[in-house]
Amino acid sequence: MQAHRATSAAMLTVGLALCSVVCAGCGPSSKPGTKVLRTGGDTHRQRSEAARARQAKQFDAAIAKYEALLSEVGDDSSALAELRHQLSLCHWERAGRLGGEPATAETRGRDQAGAIQYARDAGSDLEQQGQQAPVALYAKVSWSLGGYLRGQGRVDQALEQYQRLLDRLDEDDINRVQTLHELGNAYLERSGRRGDTPPTMETDRQDLDSAFARQTEAMAIVQAMENAPPLLSAWIHNSLGLIHQRRMEAALAADSFAEAERICAEHGQPEQHSGVLLNLILALVEAGRLEDVRARCEELKALPGAAGEPRTLAALGFAALQLGDYDEARQQFDLARYAARVDPKCRDDLSFQAQLATNAATCAQAIGKYEEAERHLTDAHERLEAGGLDPRTSAVIRANLGRMYLTLERLDEAETQFEAVLAVFRELQGPKHPDTLLVLLDLASLARVRGHVAEARQRYEDALAGLAAARGADHPQTAQAQLELAGLLRDQGQCGKALAGATAALEILDERLGANHKQSVQACLQAALIAADCRELAEGAAQFQRLAREAGQRFAHLRETLGANNAEVLRATVYFADVTARTPAAFARALEKYREAEAGYRELFGDGVLSLADLRLRQGRLLEQMKRPDDAFRVYERAHRDMDSSLQRHPTRAALLAAMGDLCQAKGQAEQASRLWQEAYNILTSTYGADHPRVKQFSGQRGR
């Protein structure tokens, strides 16, 4: 059983969209006695017209009106600063052509540069006044400038901007809360590889700690204040949730997002509410609280304005994907791709488009449509490569493509993708970063399939040691590496080490994710299968009894939560049948489970998918153990006949042909057996080469 390794490109989070809003009204009103813009009637009318033009997204008109006003305010530095701030906002919004035609790279760059320059000029106007400058206006200008710099990935400069502002603010100033909040968001972004210098694991951890410290300080001030704006608290809770997500603290993330969502719901803020609810849904998925995901998705669909928003549709698709509802997932991803083509905020966002394609590919792969999945992933990679943007996300897409090729046992193509990804991650993030180490796990799996056992073991051990150092010995990624190494050790006959590794990994996952999390259920089934092969050891027999019992309980909970005909449940049904089939007295029950899964797969996906062929291969082997060779042959024959034409050279087809050949030989049908064996041999040699241990074993057993 190959474990699923999620990648960050597949996780469509709202990110900091809620917390990093740059707008004229995001700061509190000026303190009594602060200097404000003095205007006559005509000037007031012109300012109102400019503001209405900006609100209507008529940015050319708004910019012209604000520029005309600049010549009328004289040397009033506060008035100049206010107008230049408004001009900066207009240029930044025009850079994205919100509500208008798409921006070109040239116009976008020009407008972004104009926004930054106007904001810097506004800051200079205010700095001329020293301590007499209006605090609220200075704060708004600083927040906007920091936001622009972050929008260009210049996070280090944004941090400096926020820190300068923080140094000017009193301890009890409400502007300090917003500044701490923005400072924390900037640290969070820098930990996410958007800084001016390449991060290391240590700097990532330091930035996350700094982000958490700033947000908790901001929350302490808010909680001590009387009549604090409630949405400030919601924004901070949302940011704390994002920090917990980056730390892979799924339960804490879900709790933070839930509190932010409660506040937004109480105070009637649909746009903010939908953003936080998106984050909450994704955190619930990560936490394995699948029973809550569906209800929250229905809440999100009911929110005004949320239903047709591309990121909302993408998140709903991702949630459906994790729930195993692939028809719903495909529908939501299709709607999201259409909506993104017409949404001015998404149509030029190559990273978002690539994430959509990646999730659509995951969905297509799950239902056995590998050619469709390959098209999605190749298209996503080509889009990012052509744009010259986001090399990390491009590499993640290639890693997903490599994993699909590994599933299909297109081994040379898988190796090409993994080696390319490894080179990118080593350059961007260094050899000790978890992303780099996870690719080592992929290369270890590839070496294992190729029969290069010593190489596979070394890569597994290197990845395990690296993840333990980078993430911690009790991290789920470390546990996954330990579980994969345990499977290899079991294959090598080192049952004691295999069993110890598998049970230790399961304990970590249960502790960190909960016993009923999908990953924990899968690990329990895998550990039970390892224990079944180690029953010659006294502890192996006892562990198998315990793990088989636990696997049954966890499987029952998953089935009750998601429903019997859910794809995730069907997949677990197959592995639960594998565990059950290791006990002769339970053969009949195992056969019942295989047939139950077979009926579900046929209803959901049709007859041609690889997972159904694998299931029937298992079912046929069980029937042979039950001394029912004719029934086994019929199952093998049907699986071979129904396999999709794109899987003509897949080793599963070779296994089916070999099994049919063995049964023919047992019945004295030597000529037919020889023909079937030859077909199987041809597939295996074309996939692995004649010197592969699996091919040599096949030839030795059948005299090829």
XYZ file of C-alpha atoms in Angstrom:
704
model
C 0.000 0.000 0.000
C 1.576 3.219 -1.152
C 0.905 6.133 1.186
C -0.285 9.457 -0.163
C 2.072 12.356 0.321
C 0.243 15.669 0.102
C 2.046 18.622 -1.453
C 1.588 22.237 -0.661
C 0.609 23.073 -4.232
C -2.442 20.853 -3.829
C -3.623 22.722 -0.781
C -5.580 25.778 -1.863
C -5.518 28.093 1.141
C -6.896 31.595 1.207
C -3.586 32.663 2.696
C -3.333 36.213 3.914
C -6.033 37.712 1.735
C -8.230 38.480 4.733
C -5.451 39.796 6.924
C -3.507 41.893 4.465
C -6.194 44.123 3.017
C -4.771 47.433 1.842
C -7.494 50.027 1.895
C -8.043 53.612 2.815
C -10.379 52.739 5.637
C -8.400 49.984 7.315
C -7.032 52.165 10.089
C -8.831 53.821 12.985
C -9.949 57.432 12.852
C -7.559 60.227 13.787
C -7.070 61.109 17.422
C -8.608 64.367 18.652
C -6.385 67.286 17.803
C -4.573 65.625 14.905
C -4.114 67.572 11.723
C -6.576 66.730 8.931
C -6.949 67.890 5.350
C -8.505 71.356 5.118
C -10.720 71.752 2.068
C -13.071 74.278 0.611
C -16.343 73.400 -1.069
C -14.888 72.832 -4.547
C -11.994 70.825 -3.187
C -14.343 68.701 -1.111
C -16.490 68.065 -4.191
C -13.439 67.107 -6.259
C -12.242 64.718 -3.551
C -15.690 63.127 -3.381
C -15.722 62.711 -7.171
C -12.263 61.136 -7.102
C -13.303 58.758 -4.320
C -16.454 57.739 -6.230
C -14.415 57.121 -9.381
C -12.033 54.874 -7.481
C -14.930 53.007 -5.871
C -16.396 52.497 -9.360
C -12.987 51.182 -10.484
C -12.596 54.108 -12.910
C -8.948 54.416 -11.998
C -7.814 56.695 -14.832
C -10.439 59.281 -13.852
C -9.678 58.935 -10.135
C -5.938 59.379 -10.680
C -6.499 62.473 -12.848
C -8.713 64.066 -10.195
C -6.314 63.336 -7.310
C -3.361 64.658 -9.317
C -5.279 67.863 -10.037
C -5.918 68.259 -6.316
C -2.186 68.034 -5.525
C -1.597 71.471 -7.002
C -4.314 73.021 -4.832
C -3.179 72.067 -1.336
C 0.012 74.122 -1.223
C 2.594 73.134 1.350
C 0.204 71.364 3.717
C 2.214 68.186 4.208
C -0.681 66.256 5.781
C -2.950 67.125 2.871
C -0.244 66.163 0.393
C 0.330 62.893 2.207
C -3.393 62.046 2.168
C -3.692 62.695 -1.578
C -0.522 60.797 -2.401
C -1.765 57.896 -0.321
C -5.006 57.849 -2.332
C -2.998 57.982 -5.562
C -0.900 55.049 -4.382
C -4.045 53.016 -3.746
C -5.431 53.864 -7.203
C -2.218 52.826 -8.932
C -1.970 49.580 -6.981
C -5.568 48.646 -7.743
C -5.144 49.621 -11.405
C -2.108 47.332 -11.561
C -4.520 44.435 -11.180
C -7.081 46.096 -13.453
C -9.811 45.280 -10.959
C -13.031 45.620 -12.907
C -11.262 46.453 -16.184
C -9.121 44.895 -18.870
C -6.269 42.617 -17.782
C -3.007 44.356 -17.032
C 0.059 43.626 -19.126
C 3.414 42.967 -17.477
C 4.482 46.472 -18.522
C 1.420 48.326 -17.204
C 1.367 46.238 -14.032
C 4.996 47.012 -13.294
C 4.524 50.695 -14.018
C 1.489 51.004 -11.764
C 3.064 49.033 -8.937
C 6.155 51.215 -9.091
C 3.904 54.307 -9.082
C 2.000 53.030 -6.048
C 5.204 52.426 -4.102
C 6.646 55.813 -5.039
C 3.495 57.714 -4.053
C 3.387 55.849 -0.723
C 7.056 56.653 -0.075
C 6.427 60.308 -0.926
C 3.427 60.370 1.421
C 5.607 58.941 4.181
C 8.257 61.608 3.530
C 5.601 64.351 3.739
C 4.594 63.095 7.161
C 8.128 62.531 8.422
C 8.809 66.220 7.828
C 6.371 66.898 10.653
C 8.224 64.619 13.060
C 6.146 63.775 16.129
C 3.440 66.220 15.010
C 2.418 64.041 12.093
C -1.099 62.537 12.335
C -0.516 59.077 13.764
C -3.490 57.432 12.051
C -2.527 58.758 8.612
C 1.119 57.791 9.072
C -0.002 54.304 10.081
C -2.274 53.922 7.044
C 0.487 55.010 4.677
C 2.936 52.599 6.312
C 0.478 49.698 6.174
C -0.192 50.359 2.486
C 3.494 50.626 1.612
C 4.218 47.418 3.528
C 1.399 45.701 1.664
C 2.728 46.822 -1.719
C 6.215 45.571 -0.897
C 4.821 42.236 0.235
C 2.791 42.044 -2.969
C 6.082 42.179 -4.875
C 7.713 39.593 -2.627
C 9.955 42.212 -0.971
C 9.054 41.001 2.488
C 12.303 42.034 4.181
C 11.665 45.656 3.201
C 8.064 45.407 4.405
C 9.286 44.141 7.782
C 11.569 47.167 8.101
C 8.671 49.484 7.220
C 6.364 47.978 9.846
C 9.089 47.989 12.502
C 9.761 51.719 11.935
C 6.068 52.404 12.396
C 5.900 50.220 15.510
C 8.746 52.173 17.094
C 6.689 55.388 16.799
C 3.519 54.031 18.389
C 2.498 54.146 22.049
C 1.889 50.881 23.913
C -1.867 51.550 24.173
C -2.361 52.900 20.634
C -4.908 50.900 18.651
C -2.732 51.453 15.589
C -0.152 49.300 17.360
C -2.520 46.339 17.192
C -2.902 46.593 13.422
C 0.850 47.103 12.995
C 1.720 44.061 15.099
C -0.823 42.114 13.086
C 0.707 43.181 9.749
C 4.217 42.570 11.079
C 3.200 39.046 12.084
C 1.701 38.428 8.642
C 4.932 39.575 6.984
C 6.993 37.179 9.125
C 4.574 34.405 8.178
C 4.996 35.208 4.480
C 8.780 35.236 4.773
C 8.663 31.798 6.380
C 6.737 30.727 3.274
C 9.721 31.359 0.984
C 8.726 34.843 -0.129
C 11.607 36.717 1.450
C 14.512 38.440 -0.241
C 16.950 35.650 0.713
C 16.532 31.848 0.477
C 15.283 30.421 3.819
C 16.579 27.510 5.826
C 14.624 25.328 8.222
C 16.052 27.340 11.105
C 15.058 30.710 9.618
C 11.626 29.279 8.762
C 11.165 28.276 12.390
C 12.410 31.647 13.642
C 10.030 33.522 11.340
C 7.070 31.418 12.429
C 7.960 32.047 16.070
C 8.211 35.793 15.369
C 4.869 35.747 13.553
C 3.224 33.948 16.460
C 4.731 36.347 19.015
C 3.477 39.440 17.136
C -0.040 38.059 16.706
C -0.338 36.967 20.340
C 0.908 40.398 21.486
C -1.715 42.039 19.275
C -4.410 39.743 20.678
C -3.395 40.572 24.267
C -3.817 44.304 23.565
C -7.223 43.756 21.968
C -8.440 41.641 24.876
C -7.349 44.323 27.359
C -9.149 47.104 25.483
C -12.684 48.251 26.024
C -14.832 48.425 22.890
C -12.116 47.052 20.622
C -13.238 46.557 16.989
C -14.365 42.903 16.940
C -13.089 42.274 13.413
C -9.558 43.031 14.577
C -9.845 39.981 16.793
C -11.166 37.936 13.857
C -8.209 38.940 11.675
C -5.749 37.981 14.398
C -7.429 34.605 15.014
C -7.291 33.963 11.268
C -3.559 34.736 11.164
C -2.929 32.494 14.173
C -4.750 29.738 12.306
C -2.440 30.202 9.310
C 0.607 29.993 11.586
C -0.704 26.774 13.143
C -1.251 25.402 9.630
C 2.349 26.140 8.677
C 3.444 24.364 11.854
C 1.161 21.458 10.875
C -0.880 21.891 14.047
C -4.165 21.101 12.332
C -6.395 20.942 15.413
C -5.146 24.301 16.731
C -5.530 25.829 13.269
C -9.132 24.650 13.073
C -9.879 26.120 16.515
C -8.408 29.518 15.552
C -10.293 29.653 12.267
C -13.505 28.588 14.010
C -13.227 31.518 16.430
C -12.527 33.946 13.564
C -15.502 32.543 11.658
C -17.787 32.940 14.682
C -16.861 36.623 15.019
C -17.351 37.330 11.315
C -20.720 35.568 11.321
C -21.891 37.561 14.361
C -20.919 40.900 12.852
C -22.291 40.437 9.354
C -19.130 40.604 7.259
C -19.824 38.265 4.303
C -16.546 38.843 2.432
C -14.377 38.275 5.508
C -16.699 35.469 6.622
C -16.247 33.550 3.374
C -12.448 33.911 3.532
C -12.226 32.582 7.082
C -14.734 29.806 6.366
C -12.553 28.686 3.453
C -9.571 28.430 5.774
C -11.648 26.609 8.392
C -12.828 23.997 5.878
C -9.290 23.259 4.740
C -8.079 23.041 8.350
C -10.887 20.610 9.190
C -9.796 18.466 6.249
C -6.206 18.474 7.503
C -7.385 17.653 11.032
C -9.375 14.701 9.718
C -12.666 16.093 11.061
C -14.500 14.975 7.955
C -17.881 14.887 9.679
C -17.680 18.697 10.030
C -16.428 19.414 6.517
C -19.672 18.792 4.629
C -21.732 21.021 6.919
C -19.230 23.864 6.647
C -19.156 23.515 2.853
C -22.930 23.953 2.754
C -22.581 27.080 4.930
C -20.013 28.470 2.509
C -22.215 27.845 -0.528
C -25.048 29.749 1.170
C -23.012 32.908 1.836
C -23.902 35.872 -0.418
C -21.399 36.305 -3.235
C -19.302 33.276 -2.326
C -20.808 30.659 -4.631
C -19.237 31.873 -7.883
C -15.876 33.035 -6.521
C -12.993 30.996 -8.037
C -11.122 30.357 -4.792
C -14.341 29.343 -3.059
C -15.103 26.868 -5.837
C -11.552 25.535 -5.710
C -11.720 25.018 -1.941
C -15.079 23.258 -2.252
C -13.548 21.012 -4.884
C -10.576 20.257 -2.660
C -12.863 19.415 0.265
C -14.930 17.095 -1.947
C -11.702 15.481 -3.167
C -10.609 14.731 0.395
C -14.072 13.376 1.182
C -13.803 11.000 -1.788
C -16.720 12.668 -3.607
C -14.969 12.820 -6.979
C -17.980 13.799 -9.114
C -18.567 16.828 -6.892
C -14.854 17.632 -6.897
C -14.608 17.551 -10.694
C -17.689 19.749 -11.014
C -16.300 22.340 -8.594
C -12.862 22.375 -10.266
C -14.476 22.833 -13.697
C -16.544 25.738 -12.368
C -13.469 27.239 -10.699
C -11.456 27.115 -13.934
C -14.271 28.833 -15.816
C -14.742 31.476 -13.109
C -10.986 32.131 -12.951
C -10.910 32.929 -16.668
C -13.282 35.863 -16.179
C -12.293 36.988 -12.686
C -9.779 39.889 -12.894
C -8.082 38.787 -9.664
C -7.478 35.217 -10.889
C -7.168 35.187 -14.663
C -3.545 36.374 -14.604
C -2.590 34.448 -11.451
C -0.529 31.627 -12.932
C 0.130 29.996 -9.560
C -3.589 29.779 -8.808
C -4.307 28.400 -12.271
C -1.571 25.808 -11.745
C -2.974 24.827 -8.340
C -6.388 24.335 -9.922
C -4.914 22.104 -12.600
C -2.985 20.112 -9.982
C -6.084 19.426 -7.916
C -8.063 18.527 -11.036
C -5.275 16.091 -11.937
C -5.392 14.526 -8.474
C -9.119 14.014 -8.937
C -8.687 12.508 -12.414
C -5.948 10.180 -11.154
C -8.131 9.031 -8.244
C -10.797 7.790 -10.670
C -8.251 6.149 -12.975
C -8.214 8.793 -15.735
C -4.435 8.977 -15.966
C -4.237 10.528 -19.428
C -6.505 13.361 -18.282
C -4.399 13.787 -15.135
C -1.215 13.929 -17.205
C -2.710 16.634 -19.427
C -3.675 18.742 -16.413
C -0.242 18.472 -14.792
C 1.692 19.042 -18.003
C -0.428 22.096 -18.804
C 0.082 23.518 -15.310
C 3.844 23.023 -15.493
C 4.084 24.592 -18.957
C 2.075 27.629 -17.840
C 4.407 28.269 -14.917
C 7.541 27.647 -16.970
C 6.363 30.033 -19.704
C 5.619 32.719 -17.131
C 8.987 32.269 -15.468
C 7.236 32.470 -12.084
C 7.107 30.408 -8.923
C 9.762 27.725 -9.556
C 8.833 25.958 -6.316
C 5.199 25.400 -7.328
C 6.388 24.304 -10.762
C 8.642 21.744 -9.066
C 5.787 20.507 -6.855
C 3.697 19.895 -9.981
C 6.537 17.893 -11.518
C 6.762 15.870 -8.297
C 3.052 15.035 -8.578
C 3.600 14.044 -12.206
C 6.491 11.805 -11.155
C 4.328 10.127 -8.493
C 1.661 9.393 -11.082
C 4.287 7.893 -13.400
C 5.507 5.780 -10.476
C 1.952 4.511 -9.915
C 1.792 3.593 -13.602
C 5.317 2.119 -13.317
C 6.592 4.382 -16.102
C 9.839 4.348 -14.211
C 12.199 6.266 -16.500
C 9.704 9.127 -16.768
C 9.218 9.120 -12.992
C 12.968 9.306 -12.456
C 13.307 12.236 -14.868
C 10.699 14.214 -12.943
C 12.045 13.371 -9.477
C 15.654 14.211 -10.366
C 14.599 17.561 -11.841
C 12.528 18.374 -8.746
C 15.359 17.368 -6.431
C 17.736 19.753 -8.241
C 15.270 22.655 -7.925
C 14.582 22.067 -4.225
C 18.263 21.693 -3.404
C 18.970 25.014 -5.101
C 15.991 26.898 -3.661
C 15.846 25.434 -0.165
C 18.933 23.356 0.448
C 19.491 19.614 0.950
C 18.050 19.505 4.475
C 14.676 21.113 3.768
C 11.605 18.836 4.167
C 10.539 19.390 0.547
C 13.917 18.089 -0.618
C 13.739 15.149 1.779
C 10.245 14.161 0.601
C 11.593 13.872 -2.949
C 14.273 11.561 -1.536
C 11.406 9.369 -0.299
C 9.990 9.316 -3.826
C 13.384 8.297 -5.220
C 13.607 5.609 -2.526
C 10.219 4.226 -3.625
C 11.404 4.282 -7.229
C 14.587 2.381 -6.317
C 12.480 -0.156 -4.388
C 10.230 -0.796 -7.397
C 13.303 -1.253 -9.579
C 14.693 -3.807 -7.158
C 17.640 -1.643 -6.090
C 17.168 -2.585 -2.465
C 20.421 -1.204 -1.034
C 19.900 2.151 -2.757
C 16.259 2.286 -1.612
C 17.185 1.564 1.999
C 19.914 4.210 2.028
C 17.557 6.846 0.614
C 14.801 5.915 3.083
C 17.224 6.141 5.992
C 18.675 9.476 4.787
C 15.188 10.948 4.358
C 14.070 9.651 7.765
C 17.103 11.092 9.553
C 16.729 14.406 7.728
C 13.018 14.752 8.496
C 13.590 13.883 12.162
C 16.202 16.661 12.351
C 14.147 19.204 10.383
C 10.607 18.476 11.574
C 11.163 16.504 14.774
C 11.030 12.795 15.536
C 7.298 12.986 16.324
C 6.199 14.779 13.133
C 3.700 13.082 10.740
C 6.119 13.396 7.804
C 8.817 11.670 9.854
C 6.320 8.938 10.764
C 5.450 8.437 7.102
C 9.126 7.965 6.205
C 9.469 5.491 9.083
C 6.449 3.545 7.830
C 7.807 3.318 4.287
C 11.189 2.135 5.573
C 9.363 -0.492 7.661
C 7.746 -1.853 4.502
C 11.145 -2.271 2.856
C 12.576 -3.953 5.960
C 9.641 -6.379 5.937
C 10.465 -7.235 2.301
C 14.060 -7.926 3.374
C 12.891 -10.300 6.104
C 13.972 -8.006 8.965
C 10.687 -8.462 10.778
C 11.750 -7.188 14.192
C 12.929 -3.815 12.852
C 9.989 -3.579 10.467
C 7.413 -4.179 13.182
C 9.070 -1.759 15.607
C 9.202 0.967 12.952
C 5.605 0.488 11.838
C 4.141 0.566 15.342
C 6.266 3.584 16.335
C 5.064 5.459 13.227
C 1.438 4.611 14.022
C 1.823 5.903 17.581
C 3.120 9.247 16.256
C 0.259 9.623 13.773
C -2.341 8.709 16.389
C -0.878 11.259 18.789
C -0.519 14.083 16.260
C -3.523 13.503 13.997
C -5.910 11.320 15.992
C -6.740 7.640 15.608
C -9.556 8.242 13.117
C -7.664 10.561 10.776
C -7.478 9.090 7.259
C -3.694 8.938 7.380
C -3.786 7.158 10.757
C -6.357 4.636 9.501
C -4.183 3.919 6.472
C -1.097 3.550 8.678
C -2.924 1.152 11.000
C -3.869 -1.059 8.048
C -0.299 -0.972 6.748
C 1.128 -1.781 10.185
C -1.312 -4.704 10.499
C -0.122 -6.122 7.162
C 3.513 -5.837 8.286
C 2.633 -7.559 11.570
C 0.885 -10.328 9.624
C 4.127 -11.071 7.793
C 6.033 -11.075 11.087
C 3.897 -13.591 12.951
C 6.781 -16.004 13.335
C 7.930 -13.592 16.032
C 6.032 -13.860 19.313
C 5.476 -10.098 19.400
C 4.431 -10.159 15.736
C 1.510 -12.506 16.381
C 0.312 -10.445 19.339
C 0.703 -7.187 17.432
C -1.208 -8.576 14.468
C -4.165 -9.524 16.656
C -4.202 -6.077 18.251
C -3.714 -4.117 15.017
C -6.246 -6.179 13.080
C -8.829 -5.477 15.800
C -7.991 -1.748 15.811
C -8.072 -1.610 12.012
C -11.600 -3.029 12.065
C -12.759 -0.381 14.547
C -11.155 2.483 12.622
C -12.503 1.201 9.319
C -16.017 1.043 10.781
C -15.724 4.667 11.966
C -14.523 5.845 8.542
C -17.373 4.022 6.842
C -19.928 5.486 9.229
C -18.527 8.993 8.683
C -18.293 8.983 4.869
C -20.748 6.299 3.778
C -20.224 2.814 2.358
C -19.955 3.854 -1.313
C -17.399 6.584 -0.783
C -14.125 6.203 -2.713
C -11.956 6.647 0.386
C -14.008 4.030 2.210
C -13.798 1.634 -0.734
C -10.014 1.983 -0.812
C -9.880 1.265 2.925
C -12.237 -1.683 2.371
C -9.697 -3.308 0.052
C -6.886 -2.981 2.579
C -9.116 -4.133 5.422
C -9.909 -7.209 3.315
C -6.139 -7.698 2.854
C -5.709 -7.729 6.620
C -8.674 -10.054 7.127
C -7.384 -12.431 4.425
C -4.249 -13.120 6.496
C -6.371 -15.323 8.823
C -7.669 -18.538 7.178
C -10.701 -18.657 9.442
C -11.734 -15.239 8.083
C -11.338 -16.004 4.356
C -15.078 -15.843 3.724
C -15.344 -12.433 5.381
C -12.361 -11.143 3.388
C -13.954 -12.334 0.138
C -17.160 -10.536 1.087
C -15.207 -7.310 1.620
C -13.402 -7.640 -1.727
C -16.720 -8.117 -3.510
C -18.246 -5.196 -1.653
C -15.363 -2.963 -2.777
C -15.559 -4.347 -6.332
C -19.234 -3.405 -6.641
C -18.522 0.077 -5.307
C -15.590 0.671 -7.676
C -17.631 -0.441 -10.675
C -20.472 1.876 -9.728
C -18.202 4.882 -9.147
C -15.478 4.446 -11.766
C -16.428 1.721 -14.245
C -14.529 -1.471 -15.037
C -11.278 -0.241 -16.562
C -9.486 1.480 -13.702
C -6.185 0.220 -12.310
C -7.452 0.057 -8.723
C -10.217 -2.364 -9.747
C -7.731 -4.622 -11.558
C -5.515 -4.659 -8.441
C -8.533 -5.509 -6.290
C -9.518 -8.411 -8.560
C -5.945 -9.722 -8.490
C -6.155 -9.844 -4.686
C -9.592 -11.446 -4.842
C -8.378 -14.133 -7.233
C -5.425 -15.012 -5.008
C -7.767 -15.381 -2.056
C -10.025 -17.693 -4.083
C -6.978 -19.832 -4.888
C -6.215 -20.090 -1.166
C -9.843 -21.139 -0.667
C -9.292 -23.997 -3.215
C -11.606 -22.413 -5.793
C -9.323 -22.261 -8.873
C -12.089 -21.996 -11.483
C -13.617 -18.980 -9.706
C -10.150 -17.453 -9.398
C -9.492 -17.902 -13.144
C -12.769 -16.170 -14.015
C -11.878 -13.228 -11.772
C -8.394 -12.931 -13.328
C -9.796 -13.216 -16.840
C -12.379 -10.509 -16.238
C -9.815 -8.169 -14.708
C -7.494 -8.669 -17.697
C -10.317 -8.147 -20.197
C -11.670 -5.002 -18.531
C -8.363 -3.157 -17.943
C -8.194 0.137 -19.806
C -6.185 0.093 -23.043
C -3.798 2.727 -21.628
C -2.655 0.074 -19.099
C -1.612 -2.532 -21.686
C 1.992 -2.616 -20.430
C 1.308 -2.227 -16.696
C 2.803 -4.920 -14.396
C -0.641 -5.602 -12.903
C -1.655 -6.983 -16.301
C 1.479 -9.165 -16.224
C 0.513 -10.446 -12.761
C -2.969 -11.367 -14.032
C -1.535 -13.172 -17.073
C 0.953 -15.040 -14.885
C -1.782 -16.103 -12.455
C -3.951 -17.402 -15.308
C -0.932 -19.223 -16.738
C -0.246 -20.895 -13.386
C -3.841 -22.151 -13.177
C -3.696 -23.456 -16.763
C -0.464 -25.295 -15.976
C -2.083 -26.856 -12.908
C -4.898 -28.155 -15.150
C -2.434 -29.620 -17.665
C -2.992 -26.926 -20.296
C 0.723 -26.393 -20.909
C 0.478 -24.650 -24.281
C -1.984 -22.046 -23.049
C 0.069 -21.553 -19.884
C 3.232 -20.976 -21.939
C 1.484 -18.378 -24.087
C 0.171 -16.470 -21.045
C 3.536 -16.584 -19.308
C 5.281 -15.238 -22.394
C 2.897 -12.266 -22.547
C 3.549 -11.570 -18.869
C 7.314 -11.902 -19.339
C 7.276 -9.424 -22.234
C 5.470 -6.824 -20.106
C 7.818 -7.274 -17.156
C 10.994 -7.024 -19.229
C 9.738 -3.919 -21.032
C 8.989 -2.295 -17.669
C 11.909 -3.403 -15.505
C 14.529 -4.970 -17.783
C 15.646 -8.607 -17.893
C 18.013 -8.255 -14.914
C 15.365 -7.046 -12.444
C 14.928 -9.419 -9.445
C 11.210 -9.642 -10.097
C 11.826 -10.724 -13.711
C 14.477 -13.249 -12.661
C 12.124 -14.668 -10.030
C 9.348 -14.945 -12.609
C 11.665 -16.769 -15.044
C 13.017 -19.083 -12.359
C 9.581 -20.116 -11.143
C 8.217 -20.773 -14.627
C 11.322 -21.947 -16.518
C 11.416 -19.021 -18.924
